[in-house]
Coordinates of C-alpha atoms (C1' of nucleotides) in Angstrom, one line a residue:
Chain N
X1 CA -0.1 0.1 -0.3
X2 CA 1.4 3.4 -0.8
X3 CA 2.1 6.0 1.8
X4 CA -0.2 8.8 2.1
X5 CA 1.8 11.1 3.3
X6 CA 2.5 13.8 1.6
X7 CA 6.5 12.5 1.1
X8 CA 9.1 15.7 0.9
X9 CA 7.2 18.6 3.0
X10 CA 9.5 18.0 5.4
X11 CA 12.2 18.7 3.4
X12 CA 10.7 21.4 1.4
X13 CA 9.9 23.6 4.8
X14 CA 13.6 22.7 6.2
X15 CA 15.1 24.3 3.2
X16 CA 12.6 27.4 2.6
X17 CA 12.5 30.5 3.8
X18 CA 8.8 30.5 3.8
X19 CA 6.3 28.8 4.0
X20 CA 5.5 26.7 0.6
X21 CA 2.5 28.0 -1.0
X22 CA -0.4 26.5 -2.2
X23 CA 0.1 22.8 -0.4
X24 CA -1.9 21.2 2.1
X25 CA 0.2 18.3 3.1
X26 CA -1.0 15.0 4.8
X27 CA 1.2 14.1 7.6
X28 CA 1.5 11.6 10.6
X29 CA 1.3 12.9 14.0
X30 CA 4.4 11.4 16.1
X31 CA 3.8 12.5 19.4
X32 CA 2.2 15.9 21.3
X33 CA 3.3 17.1 24.2
X34 CA 2.1 20.0 26.4
X35 CA 5.2 22.7 26.3
X36 CA 5.9 25.0 29.2
X37 CA 5.5 28.3 27.5
X38 CA 1.5 29.7 28.0
X39 CA -0.9 30.4 25.1
X40 CA -2.1 33.8 24.5
X41 CA -4.6 33.6 26.9
X42 CA -2.9 31.8 28.9
X43 CA -3.9 28.8 27.8
X44 CA -1.8 25.2 27.5
X45 CA 0.0 24.9 24.3
X46 CA 1.0 21.8 22.4
X47 CA 4.2 20.8 20.5
X48 CA 3.6 18.5 17.7
X49 CA 6.5 16.0 15.9
X50 CA 5.3 15.8 12.6
X51 CA 6.0 13.3 9.9
X52 CA 6.1 12.9 6.2
X53 CA 7.0 8.5 6.1
X54 CA 10.6 10.5 5.0
X55 CA 11.2 12.8 7.8
X56 CA 10.0 14.5 10.6
X57 CA 9.8 17.8 11.7
X58 CA 8.4 20.1 14.7
X59 CA 5.1 21.9 14.3
X60 CA 3.3 23.9 17.5
X61 CA -0.8 24.0 17.0
X62 CA -2.3 27.5 17.5
X63 CA -4.5 27.6 20.9
X64 CA -7.7 27.4 19.4
X65 CA -6.7 23.8 17.7
X66 CA -6.4 22.9 21.6
X67 CA -9.5 21.0 22.1
X68 CA -8.1 18.5 19.3
X69 CA -5.9 17.3 21.9
X70 CA -8.4 17.5 25.0
X71 CA -10.9 15.2 22.8
X72 CA -7.9 13.0 21.7
X73 CA -8.9 13.7 18.1
X74 CA -5.4 15.4 18.1
X75 CA -3.4 12.0 18.8
X76 CA -0.4 10.1 18.3
X77 CA -0.3 8.4 14.9
X78 CA -3.4 10.3 13.8
X79 CA -2.6 11.3 10.2
X80 CA -4.1 15.2 9.8
X81 CA -4.0 17.4 6.8
X82 CA -2.8 21.1 7.2
X83 CA -5.3 23.5 5.9
X84 CA -3.6 26.7 7.3
X85 CA -0.3 27.0 8.4
X86 CA 2.9 28.9 8.3
X87 CA 6.5 28.1 8.7
X88 CA 8.9 29.9 11.3
X89 CA 12.4 29.5 12.3
X90 CA 12.6 29.8 16.3
X91 CA 16.6 29.7 17.4
X92 CA 17.1 28.3 14.1
X93 CA 15.2 25.9 14.1
X94 CA 12.1 25.1 11.8
X95 CA 8.7 25.0 13.1
X96 CA 5.4 24.5 11.6
X97 CA 2.8 26.5 13.4
X98 CA -0.8 25.2 12.3
X99 CA -3.4 27.2 12.2
X100 CA -5.9 25.0 11.0
X101 CA -6.0 21.2 10.2
X102 CA -8.6 18.1 8.9
X103 CA -7.6 14.9 10.6
X104 CA -8.0 12.0 8.4
X105 CA -9.5 8.2 8.6
X106 CA -6.1 6.2 9.5
X107 CA -5.8 2.5 11.1
X108 CA -3.3 4.2 13.6
X109 CA -0.2 2.6 12.7
X110 CA 2.8 4.8 12.0
X111 CA 4.0 4.6 8.9
X112 CA 7.7 4.5 7.5
X113 CA 10.6 5.0 9.7
X114 CA 11.0 9.0 9.3
X115 CA 14.1 10.4 10.7
X116 CA 15.2 13.7 11.8
X117 CA 16.1 16.5 9.0
X118 CA 17.9 18.5 11.9
X119 CA 20.7 15.7 12.8
X120 CA 21.2 14.8 9.2
X121 CA 21.9 18.6 8.3
X122 CA 24.1 19.4 11.2
X123 CA 26.0 15.7 10.7
X124 CA 26.8 17.8 7.6
X125 CA 24.1 17.0 5.3
X126 CA 25.4 14.0 3.8
X127 CA 24.0 11.1 5.9
X128 CA 21.1 11.9 4.6
X129 CA 19.6 9.1 3.0
X130 CA 16.4 10.7 0.8
X131 CA 17.0 12.9 -1.7
X132 CA 19.4 16.2 -1.2
X133 CA 18.3 18.9 0.3
X134 CA 18.0 21.1 -2.5
X135 CA 14.7 21.3 -3.1
X136 CA 13.6 24.8 -4.0
X137 CA 10.6 26.5 -2.1
X138 CA 7.5 26.8 -3.7
X139 CA 8.0 23.7 -6.1
X140 CA 6.6 20.6 -6.2
X141 CA 8.0 18.0 -4.5
X142 CA 7.2 14.2 -3.4
X143 CA 3.6 12.9 -3.4
X144 CA 1.6 16.0 -3.8
X145 CA 0.5 18.3 -5.8
X146 CA -1.9 20.8 -4.1
X147 CA -2.3 23.9 -5.6
X148 CA -4.8 25.6 -3.1
X149 CA -4.5 28.6 -1.6
X150 CA -2.5 29.1 1.4
X151 CA -5.2 29.8 3.8
X152 CA -5.0 30.6 7.6
X153 CA -7.2 30.4 10.7
X154 CA -10.6 31.8 9.8
X155 CA -9.0 33.8 7.1
X156 CA -9.8 31.4 4.4
X157 CA -9.9 33.3 1.0
X158 CA -9.2 36.3 2.6
X159 CA -5.8 34.9 3.5
X160 CA -4.3 37.2 1.4
X161 CA -6.3 39.9 2.1
X162 CA -4.0 40.8 4.5
X163 CA -1.3 41.6 1.7
X164 CA -2.4 45.2 2.1
X165 CA -2.3 47.2 -1.2
X166 CA 0.2 44.7 -3.1
X167 CA 2.7 46.1 -1.0
X168 CA 5.1 43.7 1.0
X169 CA 4.2 40.2 1.8
X170 CA 2.4 40.8 5.4
X171 CA 2.1 36.9 6.3
X172 CA -1.3 35.3 6.3
X173 CA -4.7 36.1 7.9
X174 CA -4.2 35.1 12.0
X175 CA -6.8 35.0 14.7
X176 CA -5.5 36.6 17.3
X177 CA -5.3 34.3 19.5
X178 CA -3.1 32.6 17.3
X179 CA -0.6 35.3 17.5
X180 CA 2.9 34.7 19.3
X181 CA 6.4 35.9 19.9
X182 CA 7.3 33.1 17.7
X183 CA 5.9 34.3 14.7
X184 CA 6.6 37.4 12.7
X185 CA 4.6 36.6 9.6
X186 CA 1.1 37.9 10.3
X187 CA -1.8 39.7 9.6
X188 CA -5.0 40.5 11.7
X189 CA -8.3 41.8 11.4
X190 CA -9.4 43.3 13.9
X191 CA -11.6 45.9 15.6
X192 CA -10.3 48.8 17.8
X193 CA -12.4 48.5 21.2
X194 CA -10.9 51.1 23.1
X195 CA -8.0 54.0 22.0
X196 CA -6.6 55.8 24.5
X197 CA -5.2 59.3 24.8
X198 CA -2.1 60.1 24.1
X199 CA 0.3 60.0 26.7
X200 CA 3.8 61.9 26.6
X201 CA 6.3 61.0 29.3
X202 CA 9.9 61.8 30.5
X203 CA 12.1 59.6 32.0
X204 CA 16.3 58.9 32.2
X205 CA 16.5 57.6 28.5
X206 CA 14.4 61.0 27.2
X207 CA 11.0 62.0 26.4
X208 CA 8.1 60.3 24.5
X209 CA 4.7 59.8 23.4
X210 CA 2.8 56.6 23.4
X211 CA -1.0 55.5 23.2
X212 CA -2.3 52.2 23.0
X213 CA -5.4 50.2 21.6
X214 CA -7.1 47.0 22.5
X215 CA -7.8 45.1 19.1
X216 CA -10.5 42.1 19.3
X217 CA -11.8 39.7 16.6
X218 CA -13.8 36.5 17.0
X219 CA -11.3 34.8 18.8
X220 CA -9.9 37.1 21.5
X221 CA -8.3 40.5 22.3
X222 CA -4.8 42.2 22.4
X223 CA -3.4 45.2 23.4
X224 CA -1.4 47.2 21.2
X225 CA 1.5 50.6 21.9
X226 CA 2.8 52.5 20.0
X227 CA 5.6 55.0 20.6
X228 CA 6.4 58.3 18.7
X229 CA 6.5 57.9 15.1
X230 CA 3.9 55.3 15.7
X231 CA 1.6 57.4 17.5
X232 CA 1.9 60.0 14.1
X233 CA 1.6 57.4 11.9
X234 CA -1.4 55.4 13.3
X235 CA -3.1 57.5 16.5
X236 CA -5.6 59.2 13.8
X237 CA -6.2 56.5 11.9
X238 CA -7.2 53.9 14.6
X239 CA -10.4 55.0 15.4
X240 CA -12.7 53.3 18.1
X241 CA -15.0 50.8 17.0
X242 CA -13.3 50.5 13.6
X243 CA -11.6 47.7 12.0
X244 CA -8.2 47.2 10.5
X245 CA -5.8 45.0 9.0
X246 CA -2.7 45.1 10.8
X247 CA 0.8 43.6 10.2
X248 CA 4.6 43.8 10.9
X249 CA 4.3 44.5 14.4
X250 CA 5.9 43.1 17.0
X251 CA 4.7 40.5 19.5
X252 CA 6.1 41.0 23.1
X253 CA 5.1 39.4 26.2
X254 CA 2.6 41.3 28.2
X255 CA 3.1 42.6 31.4
X256 CA -0.4 41.7 33.3
X257 CA -0.2 43.9 35.9
X258 CA -0.6 47.3 34.0
X259 CA -3.8 46.4 32.1
X260 CA -6.8 43.5 32.1
X261 CA -6.9 42.7 28.4
X262 CA -7.0 39.1 28.1
X263 CA -3.9 38.1 26.4
X264 CA -0.7 37.0 27.0
X265 CA 0.9 39.3 24.9
X266 CA 1.0 42.6 22.9
X267 CA 1.5 44.4 20.1
X268 CA 4.0 46.7 19.8
X269 CA 4.2 49.0 16.8
X270 CA 7.1 49.6 14.8
X271 CA 8.4 51.6 11.8
X272 CA 7.6 48.6 9.3
X273 CA 4.1 47.8 11.0
X274 CA 1.5 48.0 8.1
X275 CA -2.4 48.9 9.1
X276 CA -5.2 50.2 6.8
X277 CA -8.8 50.5 7.5
X278 CA -10.9 47.2 6.5
X279 CA -14.6 47.9 5.4
X280 CA -15.8 44.6 6.7
X281 CA -18.0 44.9 9.6
X282 CA -18.4 41.0 10.3
X283 CA -15.7 41.7 13.1
X284 CA -17.5 41.5 16.5
X285 CA -18.6 44.3 19.1
X286 CA -17.4 44.8 22.0
X287 CA -18.9 42.0 24.2
X288 CA -20.0 43.2 27.7
X289 CA -20.7 41.6 30.7
X290 CA -22.8 43.2 32.5
X291 CA -23.3 43.5 36.6
X292 CA -26.5 44.9 38.0
X293 CA -25.5 47.7 40.0
X294 CA -27.2 45.7 42.8
X295 CA -24.8 43.1 42.4
X296 CA -21.6 44.7 42.9
X297 CA -21.8 43.7 46.5
X298 CA -20.4 40.3 45.1
X299 CA -17.7 41.8 43.3
X300 CA -14.3 42.0 45.1
X301 CA -12.5 45.4 45.5
X302 CA -10.2 46.2 42.4
X303 CA -12.0 43.9 40.1
X304 CA -12.7 44.9 37.0
X305 CA -16.2 44.7 35.2
X306 CA -19.0 45.5 33.1
X307 CA -21.2 47.9 34.2
X308 CA -24.8 49.6 32.5
X309 CA -26.6 52.4 34.1
X310 CA -28.3 55.7 33.4
X311 CA -26.6 58.7 34.6
X312 CA -28.6 60.5 37.3
X313 CA -26.9 63.1 38.3
X314 CA -23.0 64.4 37.5
X315 CA -21.2 66.1 39.6
X316 CA -18.9 68.9 39.6
X317 CA -15.6 68.9 38.1
X318 CA -13.1 68.7 41.1
X319 CA -9.0 68.3 41.5
X320 CA -7.1 65.6 43.8
X321 CA -3.7 65.7 44.2
X322 CA -2.2 62.0 44.1
X323 CA -0.3 61.1 47.3
X324 CA 2.0 58.8 45.1
X325 CA 3.3 61.4 42.2
X326 CA 1.9 64.5 44.3
X327 CA 0.6 65.7 40.7
X328 CA -2.9 67.0 40.3
X329 CA -6.1 65.2 38.5
X330 CA -9.1 66.2 37.3
X331 CA -11.7 64.2 39.1
X332 CA -15.5 64.1 38.2
X333 CA -18.0 61.7 40.0
X334 CA -21.7 60.3 38.8
X335 CA -24.3 58.9 40.2
X336 CA -25.6 55.5 37.8
X337 CA -28.6 53.9 38.8
X338 CA -30.4 51.1 37.1
X339 CA -33.5 49.1 37.7
X340 CA -32.5 47.2 40.5
X341 CA -33.2 50.3 42.4
X342 CA -29.4 50.8 43.3
X343 CA -27.3 53.3 42.9
X344 CA -23.6 54.1 42.4
X345 CA -20.8 56.5 42.4
X346 CA -18.2 56.3 39.5
X347 CA -15.3 58.5 39.2
X348 CA -14.4 59.9 35.9
X349 CA -10.2 60.9 35.9
X350 CA -8.2 63.7 34.2
X351 CA -9.4 64.5 30.3
X352 CA -12.3 62.5 30.6
X353 CA -13.8 64.1 33.9
X354 CA -13.0 67.6 31.9
X355 CA -14.5 66.5 28.8
X356 CA -17.8 64.9 30.1
X357 CA -21.1 66.2 29.3
X358 CA -24.1 64.4 30.0
X359 CA -26.8 66.9 31.0
X360 CA -30.0 64.6 29.5
X361 CA -29.5 61.3 32.1
X362 CA -27.8 59.1 28.9
X363 CA -27.6 55.1 29.5
X364 CA -23.8 54.7 29.4
X365 CA -22.1 51.4 29.3
X366 CA -18.7 51.2 30.7
X367 CA -16.8 48.2 30.1
X368 CA -13.7 47.2 32.5
X369 CA -14.6 49.8 35.3
X370 CA -12.5 49.2 38.9
X371 CA -14.6 48.3 41.8
X372 CA -13.5 50.1 45.0
X373 CA -15.1 49.8 48.1
X374 CA -15.0 53.7 49.8
X375 CA -18.9 54.2 50.8
X376 CA -19.2 50.4 50.6
X377 CA -19.1 50.0 46.8
X378 CA -17.7 53.0 44.3
X379 CA -16.3 52.4 40.5
X380 CA -13.3 54.1 39.0
X381 CA -12.6 54.4 35.6
X382 CA -9.2 52.4 34.4
X383 CA -7.2 53.5 31.8
X384 CA -8.1 50.6 29.4
X385 CA -12.1 51.3 30.4
X386 CA -14.2 52.3 27.7
X387 CA -17.8 54.1 27.8
X388 CA -20.2 54.3 25.0
X389 CA -23.1 56.7 25.3
X390 CA -26.3 55.7 24.6
X391 CA -25.2 52.3 22.8
X392 CA -27.6 50.7 20.4
X393 CA -27.9 47.1 22.6
X394 CA -30.9 45.6 24.2
X395 CA -29.9 46.6 27.6
X396 CA -29.5 50.1 27.3
X397 CA -32.7 50.4 25.4
X398 CA -34.8 48.6 28.2
X399 CA -32.9 50.7 30.8
X400 CA -34.0 54.0 28.7
X401 CA -37.3 52.7 29.0
X402 CA -37.4 51.8 32.2
X403 CA -35.8 55.2 33.5
X404 CA -38.1 57.0 31.5
X405 CA -41.5 55.3 32.9
X406 CA -40.7 55.3 36.3
X407 CA -36.6 54.9 37.3
X408 CA -37.4 58.9 37.3
X409 CA -39.1 59.3 40.2
X410 CA -37.9 56.1 42.2
X411 CA -35.8 56.3 45.5
X412 CA -32.5 54.8 44.7
X413 CA -30.9 52.4 47.5
X414 CA -27.3 53.6 47.9
X415 CA -24.4 51.7 49.1
X416 CA -23.2 52.0 52.5
X417 CA -19.8 51.5 54.6
X418 CA -22.5 48.9 56.6
X419 CA -22.4 46.3 53.3
X420 CA -19.0 45.4 54.4
X421 CA -17.8 43.3 51.3
X422 CA -21.2 42.7 50.0
X423 CA -22.8 41.0 53.5
X424 CA -25.4 43.0 52.6
X425 CA -26.4 45.5 56.1
X426 CA -24.3 43.1 58.1
X427 CA -23.7 45.3 60.9
X428 CA -20.1 45.5 60.4
X429 CA -20.2 49.3 60.7
X430 CA -21.0 48.8 64.2
X431 CA -17.6 50.5 65.3
X432 CA -17.8 52.8 62.0
X433 CA -15.0 50.2 60.7
X434 CA -14.4 51.3 56.7
X435 CA -14.7 48.0 54.9
X436 CA -11.5 46.6 53.6
X437 CA -11.0 43.6 52.3
X438 CA -10.8 41.1 54.9
X439 CA -7.8 38.9 54.9
X440 CA -6.2 36.2 57.0
X441 CA -2.7 37.1 58.7
X442 CA -1.3 34.5 56.5
X443 CA -2.9 35.7 53.7
X444 CA -2.0 39.2 54.7
X445 CA 1.6 38.0 54.6
X446 CA 1.7 36.0 51.4
X447 CA 0.1 38.5 49.2
X448 CA 2.5 40.9 50.4
X449 CA 0.9 43.4 51.9
X450 CA 2.8 46.8 52.8
X451 CA 5.9 45.6 51.5
X452 CA 5.5 47.5 47.9
X453 CA 6.2 51.6 47.7
X454 CA 2.6 52.5 49.0
X455 CA 0.7 51.2 52.0
X456 CA -2.1 48.5 52.1
X457 CA -5.1 48.3 53.8
X458 CA -6.7 45.4 55.1
X459 CA -9.0 44.1 57.9
X460 CA -8.5 40.9 59.3
X461 CA -10.1 39.1 62.4
X462 CA -7.4 37.6 65.1
X463 CA -7.0 36.9 68.7
X464 CA -4.7 38.8 71.2
X465 CA -2.1 36.7 71.7
X466 CA 0.5 38.5 73.8
X467 CA 0.7 42.7 75.0
X468 CA 4.0 43.9 75.5
X469 CA 4.1 45.3 79.1
X470 CA 7.4 47.0 79.6
X471 CA 7.0 49.8 77.0
X472 CA 2.9 50.3 76.9
X473 CA 3.1 54.4 76.5
X474 CA 4.9 57.5 76.2
X475 CA 5.0 60.7 77.9
X476 CA 2.9 63.3 76.1
X477 CA 2.6 66.7 75.2
X478 CA -0.3 67.9 77.5
X479 CA -1.3 70.7 75.4
X480 CA -5.4 70.6 75.2
X481 CA -5.2 71.1 71.6
X482 CA -3.9 68.1 71.1
X483 CA 0.4 67.6 70.2
X484 CA 0.7 64.4 71.2
X485 CA 4.7 64.8 70.9
X486 CA 7.1 63.2 73.7
X487 CA 7.8 64.9 76.1
X488 CA 11.5 65.5 77.9
X489 CA 11.8 64.9 81.6
X490 CA 13.7 67.8 82.4
X491 CA 14.0 68.8 86.5
X492 CA 11.1 71.5 86.0
X493 CA 8.5 70.1 84.2
X494 CA 8.1 68.3 81.3
X495 CA 8.9 69.8 78.2
X496 CA 7.5 70.1 74.5
X497 CA 10.2 71.1 71.9
X498 CA 7.4 71.0 69.4
X499 CA 5.0 73.8 71.5
X500 CA 7.9 75.1 73.5
X501 CA 5.8 74.5 76.6
X502 CA 6.6 72.7 79.9
X503 CA 4.0 70.6 81.7
X504 CA 3.9 69.8 85.5
X505 CA 2.6 66.6 84.3
X506 CA 2.6 64.9 80.9
X507 CA -0.9 63.0 79.5
X508 CA 0.6 59.5 79.3
X509 CA -0.3 58.1 75.8
X510 CA 0.0 54.1 73.9
X511 CA 1.7 52.6 71.5
X512 CA 0.7 49.1 72.4
X513 CA 2.9 46.2 70.7
X514 CA 1.0 43.2 70.6
X515 CA 1.1 40.0 68.6
X516 CA -1.9 38.6 67.5
X517 CA -3.4 35.6 65.8
X518 CA -5.8 33.5 63.4
X519 CA -5.8 30.1 62.4
X520 CA -2.8 30.9 59.8
X521 CA 0.0 32.5 61.8
X522 CA 0.6 35.6 63.9
X523 CA 1.9 39.1 63.6
X524 CA 3.3 42.1 65.4
X525 CA 0.9 45.0 65.4
X526 CA 1.2 48.9 67.0
X527 CA -1.8 50.4 68.0
X528 CA -1.7 54.0 68.9
X529 CA -3.5 55.6 71.6
X530 CA -7.5 55.8 71.0
X531 CA -7.4 51.8 69.6
X532 CA -5.2 51.0 72.7
X533 CA -7.5 52.7 74.8
X534 CA -10.3 50.5 73.4
X535 CA -8.7 47.4 73.4
X536 CA -7.7 47.7 77.0
X537 CA -10.4 49.5 78.5
X538 CA -8.4 51.4 80.5
X539 CA -6.6 55.5 79.6
X540 CA -2.7 55.0 79.7
X541 CA -2.7 57.7 81.6
X542 CA -4.6 55.3 84.3
X543 CA -2.8 52.4 83.8
X544 CA 0.5 54.6 84.5
X545 CA -0.7 55.8 87.5
X546 CA -1.3 52.5 88.9
X547 CA 2.4 51.2 87.6
X548 CA 3.7 54.5 89.3
X549 CA 1.8 53.2 93.0
X550 CA 2.9 50.0 92.5
X551 CA -0.3 48.1 91.9
X552 CA -0.3 45.2 89.6
X553 CA -1.0 46.3 86.5
X554 CA -0.5 42.7 85.0
X555 CA -4.2 41.8 85.5
X556 CA -4.7 44.4 82.7
X557 CA -2.9 42.8 80.1
X558 CA -4.1 39.4 81.5
X559 CA -7.7 40.0 80.4
X560 CA -6.7 41.6 77.1
X561 CA -5.1 38.6 75.9
X562 CA -7.3 36.0 74.4
X563 CA -9.7 38.9 73.1
X564 CA -10.7 38.4 69.0
X565 CA -11.3 41.6 67.5
X566 CA -11.6 43.0 64.1
X567 CA -8.6 45.1 63.4
X568 CA -8.5 47.1 60.3
X569 CA -4.9 47.9 59.4
X570 CA -2.3 49.8 57.8
X571 CA 0.5 47.9 56.3
X572 CA 3.7 49.9 55.5
X573 CA 7.6 49.4 54.8
X574 CA 9.5 50.0 57.0
X575 CA 13.2 49.6 57.8
X576 CA 14.8 48.7 61.0
X577 CA 18.5 48.0 61.5
X578 CA 18.6 48.7 57.8
X579 CA 16.5 45.7 56.9
X580 CA 13.3 46.2 55.5
X581 CA 10.5 44.7 57.2
X582 CA 6.6 46.0 57.3
X583 CA 5.4 47.7 59.9
X584 CA 1.9 46.8 61.2
X585 CA -0.7 49.7 62.7
X586 CA -4.0 49.1 63.9
X587 CA -6.0 52.1 62.6
X588 CA -9.4 50.9 64.0
X589 CA -10.7 48.2 66.1
X590 CA -14.0 46.7 66.4
X591 CA -16.3 43.6 68.1
X592 CA -16.2 40.7 65.2
X593 CA -18.8 41.0 63.2
X594 CA -19.7 37.4 63.0
X595 CA -22.8 37.7 60.7
X596 CA -21.4 39.7 58.3
X597 CA -17.9 37.6 57.8
X598 CA -19.4 35.0 57.9
X599 CA -21.9 35.6 54.6
X600 CA -18.2 37.3 53.4
X601 CA -17.0 33.6 53.9
X602 CA -19.9 31.9 52.7
X603 CA -19.8 34.1 49.5
X604 CA -16.4 33.1 48.9
X605 CA -17.4 29.2 49.2
X606 CA -20.0 29.8 46.4
X607 CA -17.2 32.0 44.2
X608 CA -15.5 28.7 44.5
X609 CA -18.2 26.3 43.4
X610 CA -18.5 28.1 40.2
Chain W
dC1 C1' 10.4 52.3 25.7
dC2 C1' 4.7 53.4 29.3
dC3 C1' 2.5 50.7 33.2
dC4 C1' 0.3 56.5 36.9
dC5 C1' -5.4 55.2 37.5
dC6 C1' -5.2 58.8 42.3
dC7 C1' -9.3 61.8 46.4
dC8 C1' -13.0 61.1 50.4

DNA sequence: CCCCCCCC
């Protein structure tokens, strides 16, 4: 029986700079292996060894074909027809990247005894028992004479449409999901779903400007950034909502910490990058996954989500100074409502705050806004967030109808601090505790809270294991205006160097050092006067008096150990003996809210079972 | 090559 395989294909790929045109080879899979490199959106990636019966060659499959591996349709000894592929040299090795394939009926036996072309080549080429490795590209080889247009992914006959205006060969049409740094010849056809402002920056390397866009097609999204010349070349052309061909750009590993676009990679526009408009509107529009305003309590702080609502009120423009950078930012709050009868505040920043105009109570769809916990729940525009005013989507029409008919006169329920972490109404606010994320001590440590330049806030319920008795307070300035500075004991009174005044007696204030623990671990925290007084149930001054009169103050510390409390903590980077460490300060303390905390836990559990 | 996303 003659081999069904396209003998000679491996050799052709091996000796050609580019993918052979017009061939759809039939090859046998010798092995399938998961590799240690993420796919575009973090999926697994698989490497195949493909045989043409004479030789074998390495291949990768585009992640959208992963299901074929999962379902075992693509497995050892299976025969496949490559209907979409490109070839590439990675670190001097030839690689076939499979974008589309069909499986061919076969009895499952291995065909022939294929050999490794690479070894033969590196051994001097003479070891090859097959035809000399001289096959010129784009000529008929081996047993196949296919003359089909090379198609890639879903591009079909449009593959060459990527060849913009007949310029250079820009590569086949790729699905966004198929892009990777291993492949540099590609064209995507994608819609711009988001475009940033032009940002100017200056650092040690000089000055520059940049912008970024998010592209989307039916397989995924990817962020693209252009610097300097690319700003001049493409900023105006790339309109939000329109579809473009993009090719000859670089693919980098995305720094996921800086944006929420779901892709392991990002595009960097370069000098030779080609972008041209495309009038094919079949590329999908932005997809929303709206969260009802009443359901924001289910989200975690800092989560990104999509929200649609009627702009019921527009606040005045204001300016705030960033604590981090000391730079001023324009800010504007708006109030959003939806048919759940809930309202939420959303903050716009910078240019968006300045230019925002909506005096007619429009419906606005927001994509990728950040959830905050100020005032229970609040929303904040993120740089990669988008807003669409009165979008033509069913949800918007529905909201419009509802608002005009009844919503206009509805009394809306606002988020409040009492709704701690979504535990609706549970009395967490008893002590006026501002809700911040409830964490175990282990989580606070594992997540490195307080290790960055900026302080971190969290809440933890823990039990006091030990309170330091030796140094629980300091003598403070007695100024009734509230100075609180430490005073120096001179022989004729206590001097406050700040107020430049002397007092007959200081007022003692707490600096209480405590070891607190929960089921995950323990840490040392510091509570200052007000919180410490709440914990100790006696003022530092009184406790000092007892100490000075020789009374047993130990009982006061004894009855404090073993108390379980909810601490609102500040974790901040500090150095001690030149060693960096985290200093944990208790900002507020309250009785544990068992009802609210268990509601929070049960919510976490239900999230796990999704 | 940016990468800040702030405030109360």
